[in-house]
XYZ file of C-alpha atoms in Angstrom:
476
model
C 0.431 45.379 2.492
C 2.899 47.768 2.076
C 5.365 48.191 5.570
C 4.415 51.815 4.213
C 0.654 51.261 4.393
C -0.659 51.220 7.838
C -3.634 49.436 7.498
C -7.745 50.355 7.777
C -10.169 48.130 9.474
C -13.771 47.909 10.116
C -13.509 48.235 13.825
C -17.180 47.248 14.781
C -15.822 43.380 13.696
C -12.882 44.030 13.811
C -11.987 42.640 10.140
C -10.102 44.280 7.418
C -12.012 44.999 4.429
C -9.191 44.233 2.298
C -7.953 40.349 3.215
C -4.847 41.005 2.820
C -5.009 43.517 5.885
C -3.645 43.421 9.075
C -7.455 41.876 11.890
C -7.234 44.472 15.566
C -6.040 41.678 18.117
C -3.073 40.117 15.172
C 0.496 40.933 15.857
C 2.348 41.392 13.205
C 4.426 38.365 14.248
C 0.517 36.520 13.533
C 0.242 38.431 10.479
C 2.764 37.477 9.047
C 2.671 33.768 9.831
C -0.667 34.191 7.755
C -0.199 35.334 4.877
C 2.474 32.680 4.487
C 0.158 29.864 5.259
C -1.962 31.510 2.627
C 0.432 31.111 -0.194
C 1.404 27.906 1.052
C -1.830 26.900 1.070
C -2.513 28.312 -2.668
C 1.260 26.100 -3.436
C 0.063 23.474 -1.991
C -3.125 24.017 -4.130
C -1.619 25.406 -6.953
C 0.445 21.943 -7.539
C -2.880 19.369 -6.942
C -4.188 21.230 -9.426
C -1.375 20.667 -12.292
C -1.222 17.318 -11.400
C -4.356 16.172 -12.076
C -4.391 18.090 -15.433
C -1.104 16.669 -16.140
C -2.317 13.477 -15.595
C -5.481 13.930 -17.215
C -3.746 14.864 -20.565
C -3.315 12.022 -23.098
C -5.579 9.418 -23.865
C -6.579 7.512 -27.729
C -9.248 10.828 -28.106
C -6.000 12.618 -29.426
C -5.141 11.915 -33.302
C -2.139 10.410 -33.594
C -0.365 13.945 -35.071
C -0.679 15.388 -32.328
C 0.451 12.528 -29.309
C 4.088 14.933 -28.983
C 3.109 17.645 -28.461
C -0.201 16.658 -25.592
C 2.848 14.636 -24.327
C 5.408 17.824 -23.726
C 1.825 19.681 -22.583
C 1.464 16.878 -19.479
C 5.652 17.092 -19.106
C 6.328 20.945 -18.733
C 2.658 20.384 -15.917
C 4.233 17.391 -14.595
C 7.461 19.984 -14.334
C 5.688 23.364 -12.396
C 4.456 20.584 -10.018
C 7.365 19.783 -9.003
C 8.666 23.004 -9.038
C 5.702 24.130 -7.150
C 6.262 21.321 -4.630
C 9.993 23.298 -3.915
C 8.038 26.605 -4.020
C 5.790 24.839 -0.857
C 8.778 23.225 1.130
C 10.649 27.216 1.342
C 7.748 28.418 2.195
C 7.358 25.822 4.920
C 11.425 26.977 5.451
C 10.163 30.556 6.279
C 7.190 29.404 8.666
C 9.466 26.999 10.697
C 12.293 29.636 11.518
C 9.924 32.273 12.279
C 8.329 29.205 15.224
C 5.802 28.500 13.303
C 3.836 25.515 12.114
C 3.880 23.184 9.393
C 0.603 24.311 6.951
C -0.689 21.792 5.319
C -4.352 23.253 4.080
C -5.365 23.676 0.748
C -9.012 25.479 1.020
C -8.060 28.033 3.752
C -8.551 31.493 2.455
C -9.727 35.117 3.028
C -12.086 34.759 -0.944
C -13.409 32.370 -3.211
C -10.364 31.564 -5.303
C -12.910 29.699 -7.936
C -9.632 28.453 -10.685
C -8.426 26.084 -7.496
C -11.366 23.334 -9.092
C -9.250 20.581 -9.836
C -10.654 19.766 -13.169
C -9.010 18.331 -16.272
C -6.873 20.045 -19.604
C -8.853 22.369 -21.149
C -8.909 25.956 -22.552
C -11.706 27.289 -19.060
C -8.660 25.703 -17.146
C -5.107 26.418 -18.743
C -6.584 30.583 -19.055
C -6.860 30.478 -15.008
C -3.546 28.955 -14.698
C -1.790 31.319 -16.939
C -3.879 34.531 -15.385
C -3.011 32.684 -11.307
C 1.290 33.065 -12.566
C 0.907 35.819 -14.851
C 3.692 38.613 -13.198
C 1.346 41.870 -11.822
C 2.302 43.871 -14.841
C 3.028 41.882 -17.784
C 1.254 43.118 -21.121
C 1.458 40.444 -23.270
C -1.617 40.855 -25.981
C -3.706 37.159 -25.356
C -4.530 39.400 -21.077
C -7.536 41.031 -21.690
C -8.834 38.034 -24.129
C -7.770 35.479 -20.892
C -9.039 37.831 -18.874
C -11.945 37.025 -20.451
C -11.902 33.903 -21.221
C -11.260 33.203 -17.138
C -14.923 34.597 -16.710
C -16.703 32.776 -18.699
C -14.738 29.289 -17.703
C -15.342 30.495 -13.637
C -19.179 31.820 -14.562
C -18.587 34.710 -13.021
C -19.314 38.743 -14.103
C -14.989 39.832 -12.035
C -13.791 37.089 -10.735
C -11.227 37.996 -7.597
C -8.298 38.032 -8.813
C -5.700 37.974 -7.133
C -2.099 36.237 -7.783
C 0.047 34.664 -6.715
C 2.844 37.653 -7.223
C 0.762 40.186 -4.542
C 0.728 37.240 -1.606
C 4.464 37.223 -2.199
C 4.219 40.646 -2.547
C 2.563 40.874 0.564
C 5.036 38.276 2.307
C 8.232 40.261 1.321
C 7.643 43.393 2.570
C 6.469 42.237 5.932
C 8.464 40.208 6.687
C 11.482 43.276 5.112
C 10.395 45.375 7.882
C 12.444 44.892 11.140
C 10.534 47.357 12.972
C 7.625 44.307 12.306
C 9.047 41.471 12.325
C 11.671 41.923 14.931
C 15.277 40.019 14.827
C 14.120 37.754 18.276
C 10.942 36.586 15.803
C 13.200 34.915 13.539
C 14.590 31.173 15.049
C 18.201 30.238 13.131
C 18.335 27.075 15.251
C 15.582 24.724 13.253
C 18.244 25.218 10.280
C 18.528 21.692 10.940
C 14.525 20.695 10.778
C 14.296 22.755 7.181
C 13.893 20.751 3.741
C 17.170 21.351 1.965
C 17.976 20.866 -1.458
C 19.657 17.864 -0.696
C 16.937 15.879 -0.113
C 14.184 17.247 -2.748
C 16.293 18.853 -5.682
C 18.482 15.726 -6.562
C 17.616 14.580 -9.731
C 16.035 17.226 -10.875
C 18.740 19.056 -12.804
C 20.636 21.983 -13.158
C 22.444 22.380 -9.391
C 21.222 24.978 -7.557
C 23.336 27.813 -8.329
C 24.166 30.205 -5.338
C 21.943 33.678 -4.720
C 24.708 36.937 -4.777
C 24.428 39.630 -2.595
C 20.727 40.570 -3.764
C 19.640 37.940 -3.723
C 19.504 37.017 -7.605
C 21.342 33.416 -9.263
C 23.829 33.936 -10.446
C 23.786 33.359 -14.283
C 24.274 29.962 -15.561
C 27.046 28.323 -17.861
C 25.199 26.330 -21.196
C 21.826 25.872 -21.677
C 19.652 22.942 -21.264
C 17.975 21.177 -24.135
C 14.357 21.261 -24.546
C 14.970 23.482 -20.950
C 10.745 23.722 -20.623
C 10.679 20.343 -20.186
C 12.828 20.195 -17.385
C 12.902 20.461 -13.225
C 14.505 23.592 -11.790
C 13.027 22.248 -8.218
C 14.177 24.964 -5.498
C 14.528 24.715 -2.324
C 15.928 26.926 0.156
C 16.792 26.459 3.517
C 17.223 29.844 6.163
C 18.238 31.110 9.157
C 18.373 34.497 8.125
C 15.868 37.590 7.330
C 18.275 38.302 3.996
C 18.208 34.645 3.799
C 14.817 34.350 3.821
C 14.162 37.572 2.337
C 16.289 36.019 -1.311
C 14.796 33.020 -1.025
C 11.168 34.167 -1.384
C 12.258 36.235 -4.318
C 13.534 33.186 -6.089
C 10.222 30.884 -5.578
C 8.182 34.910 -6.819
C 10.042 34.719 -9.997
C 10.174 31.732 -10.658
C 6.501 31.605 -10.405
C 4.912 34.877 -11.945
C 8.454 36.023 -12.880
C 9.157 38.109 -16.618
C 11.573 35.766 -19.303
C 14.891 36.682 -18.032
C 16.336 36.885 -21.221
C 20.361 36.941 -19.953
C 19.607 32.875 -19.025
C 17.367 31.333 -21.446
C 17.257 28.166 -19.958
C 15.034 28.991 -17.649
C 11.413 28.653 -17.886
C 9.490 30.482 -15.602
C 5.954 28.613 -14.952
C 4.317 31.725 -16.777
C 5.693 31.401 -19.751
C 5.415 27.451 -19.916
C 1.864 28.606 -19.572
C 1.177 31.369 -21.785
C 3.474 28.821 -24.877
C 0.782 26.149 -24.633
C -2.011 28.047 -24.137
C -0.549 29.740 -27.692
C -0.456 26.538 -29.433
C -3.169 24.850 -28.204
C -4.889 27.846 -28.740
C -4.351 26.909 -32.903
C -5.035 23.114 -32.924
C -7.912 23.258 -30.630
C -11.060 21.305 -32.532
C -14.359 20.206 -31.350
C -13.443 17.161 -32.833
C -11.380 16.108 -29.988
C -10.015 17.481 -25.993
C -6.487 16.323 -25.897
C -7.887 15.472 -22.143
C -9.423 12.500 -20.054
C -13.355 13.470 -19.938
C -12.576 13.612 -16.114
C -14.805 14.824 -13.259
C -14.804 18.814 -10.962
C -13.093 18.265 -7.741
C -14.169 13.905 -8.260
C -14.742 12.977 -4.320
C -15.102 9.218 -2.872
C -17.303 11.088 0.113
C -21.010 11.374 -1.357
C -21.685 14.188 1.245
C -18.612 16.120 0.151
C -18.790 19.869 1.484
C -22.180 21.869 -0.086
C -19.667 24.979 -0.234
C -18.031 23.514 -3.575
C -18.824 21.492 -7.474
C -17.801 17.958 -6.338
C -17.534 15.070 -8.863
C -18.963 12.017 -6.059
C -17.611 8.936 -8.425
C -20.691 6.599 -7.732
C -19.047 3.624 -9.438
C -18.136 1.615 -6.753
C -14.570 -0.621 -8.404
C -13.370 2.887 -9.073
C -15.113 4.795 -5.972
C -12.340 2.118 -4.162
C -10.065 3.589 -6.683
C -10.729 6.830 -5.019
C -10.068 5.917 -1.881
C -6.936 3.736 -1.905
C -5.139 6.955 -3.123
C -7.182 9.933 -1.172
C -5.274 7.347 2.143
C -2.322 7.618 0.159
C -2.286 10.881 -0.318
C -3.090 11.538 3.136
C 0.229 9.280 4.123
C 2.532 11.148 1.923
C 1.897 14.536 3.405
C 1.819 13.172 7.259
C 5.260 11.875 6.248
C 6.291 15.250 4.957
C 5.230 17.152 7.685
C 6.371 14.904 10.996
C 10.324 15.532 8.696
C 10.042 19.673 10.262
C 9.968 18.042 13.669
C 13.109 15.665 13.216
C 16.539 16.775 12.667
C 18.602 16.390 10.098
C 21.342 14.042 10.731
C 24.757 13.381 8.817
C 24.448 13.839 5.028
C 20.883 12.257 2.838
C 22.467 9.470 1.728
C 23.307 8.529 5.008
C 20.988 5.723 7.029
C 18.220 7.495 9.325
C 15.220 8.311 10.116
C 14.817 11.234 8.333
C 16.369 9.998 5.560
C 14.073 6.903 5.250
C 10.727 9.042 5.929
C 11.978 11.266 2.610
C 12.227 6.800 1.050
C 8.552 7.216 1.980
C 7.977 10.048 0.858
C 9.353 9.429 -2.792
C 7.749 6.469 -2.871
C 4.642 8.424 -2.460
C 4.828 10.443 -5.223
C 5.440 7.732 -7.169
C 2.011 5.769 -5.813
C 0.486 8.948 -6.850
C 1.320 9.214 -10.198
C 0.299 5.083 -10.830
C -2.670 5.435 -8.909
C -3.858 8.511 -10.819
C -3.192 6.897 -14.296
C -6.001 4.226 -13.221
C -8.451 6.776 -12.032
C -8.175 8.169 -15.135
C -8.889 5.230 -17.092
C -11.760 4.102 -14.272
C -15.841 4.918 -14.983
C -17.641 7.701 -13.138
C -20.728 6.443 -13.066
C -22.126 2.853 -13.283
C -23.570 3.218 -16.081
C -20.169 4.748 -17.869
C -19.182 0.683 -16.911
C -21.200 -0.217 -19.124
C -18.598 -1.196 -22.460
C -21.235 -0.537 -25.097
C -22.162 2.465 -23.800
C -21.492 5.882 -26.383
C -17.446 6.494 -25.887
C -18.795 10.057 -25.664
C -21.516 9.804 -23.064
C -18.270 7.736 -21.396
C -16.737 9.956 -17.878
C -13.841 8.973 -16.568
C -13.540 9.164 -13.103
C -10.163 11.065 -11.484
C -7.452 11.264 -8.658
C -9.411 12.862 -5.884
C -6.955 14.700 -3.814
C -9.282 14.990 -0.728
C -8.032 15.891 2.322
C -8.427 14.408 5.932
C -10.480 16.463 8.494
C -7.514 16.532 10.520
C -4.833 18.103 9.168
C -2.329 19.123 12.148
C 0.138 16.361 12.879
C 0.580 15.391 17.036
C 3.588 17.048 18.630
C 4.386 13.501 20.495
C 6.741 11.564 18.173
C 5.396 8.198 19.432
C 2.025 9.461 18.371
C 3.788 10.028 15.008
C 4.998 6.700 14.155
C 1.348 4.904 15.650
C -0.516 8.086 13.294
C 1.507 6.771 9.900
C 1.344 2.840 11.084
C -2.610 3.154 11.441
C -2.349 4.718 7.479
C -1.010 1.601 7.021
C -4.164 -0.060 8.730
C -6.182 2.612 6.200
C -4.427 1.554 3.932
C -4.723 -1.998 4.159
C -8.493 -1.949 4.278
C -8.411 -0.094 1.436
C -6.505 -3.102 -0.566
C -9.325 -5.362 0.909
C -11.925 -3.566 -1.168
C -10.725 -3.672 -4.670
C -9.776 -7.172 -3.592
C -13.134 -7.551 -3.229
C -14.488 -6.500 -6.336
C -13.018 -8.560 -9.014
C -10.145 -7.010 -9.866
C -8.198 -7.960 -13.243
C -4.902 -10.061 -12.971
C -2.830 -7.148 -13.587
C -4.762 -4.726 -10.896
C -4.229 -7.489 -8.195
C -0.466 -7.518 -8.808
C -0.312 -3.765 -8.510
C -2.173 -4.371 -5.069
C 0.099 -7.302 -3.631
C 3.286 -5.196 -4.333
C 1.828 -2.738 -2.450
C 1.111 -4.197 0.803
C 4.175 -6.702 0.259
C 6.200 -3.470 0.764
C 3.246 -1.929 3.802
C 4.624 -4.974 5.285
C 8.156 -4.017 5.064
C 7.340 -0.394 6.303
C 4.910 -1.610 8.794
C 8.092 -3.739 10.383
C 10.515 -0.416 10.609
C 7.694 1.439 12.118
C 7.527 -0.844 14.446
C 11.020 -1.309 15.144
C 10.650 2.364 16.083
C 8.495 1.979 18.477
C 9.642 -0.097 20.503
C 13.442 1.774 20.170
C 11.361 5.013 21.586
C 11.347 5.519 25.617
C 7.552 6.766 27.098
C 9.677 9.488 28.528
C 10.573 11.244 25.746
C 6.429 11.637 23.657
C 6.919 14.752 23.871
C 10.668 16.244 24.205
C 11.111 18.584 21.446
């Protein structure tokens, strides 16, 4: 939606035929918030898809001579997923500047975006990633080939394709228009509530570079080795329209920007994916797969929504681990959402409540990685659990990444901490079910360690709840 464009809507329904155009009952502020929620949804969906695809890579079926190549693909896709987390956080910061709420959704789109299936790495899914991340006007030799492969992979003659770059262009055009989004719509006082690079980016080198007057990153001095495998996490706090536009520009360029020959140490998501595509195309074979034979959209819920293909994890032992994965996934994003209600106090390394929540977030990231690795080695069905079955017929389970039915966190601080404590109860119950299913010694050791860590976290939460006065339940 360009700032120069007058939207045309169907007045009989109030719904625009173009999913990007503003509905009649919405203000321009509503429209911008909706577009940003859409951007957050896409970043979250892409991050989860990339994590699943990356974790599916590797295994005994990969020939020895390709182990290093497949590991490089995995490292590169994981780097992209970490950068998507930075994009998600920056979009949340812009939403916070606009006085809007944190968005956890992953599937509320104005059209069907089929490439957001959670599926293992393959040539078809890889083509979808290239398609999603490619610049709007990019020309490259494989473009037509990839578009056709996407159609074939999705089973659609003409899939609705809206690259991520298009979403960000719509957002920036509207945000730049001060006649539609006045200064009064911006809330710079929310700056201390926003995610910052000091909390999220440290450890993902290089250090952040400042933006110049045009909103471009200043040139980097020197190059990194194996730059295509490194994460360059961008998390921008914003207090002004100019800062918000510059931040969104950098997020968009990191994902879908063209290669910057002046800064070869930076690898866009498009550039990474097209490199993997070309390498995989060169060596792909019908005799082996770089990824586990894992399901599409695995689910621990037998009655998952019929609007999308789901694969039920019917093996009870595997399903118990999948339930635990979902619980920890929910815990991570509930902790994350809570940080946007707690102002930063001092340096991130100093002991404070927000820093402690950040510590828990990174802990949950580790748990999701560990649980994903286990699930990709577990059987999908009871039949697959038969050790005498033919290896080619065995399907593994996989991390379901299923969202909770309630996507909102409470307004009151006390209620947020009670929610976190309830999550620990849910995890304890999931662990109990795993221990009932005759786990291996290694699995039991993992569960015992996890329960010990949760016990420490529960003591910490109880201490916080004890110190909170119920009269501050709904204070700002």
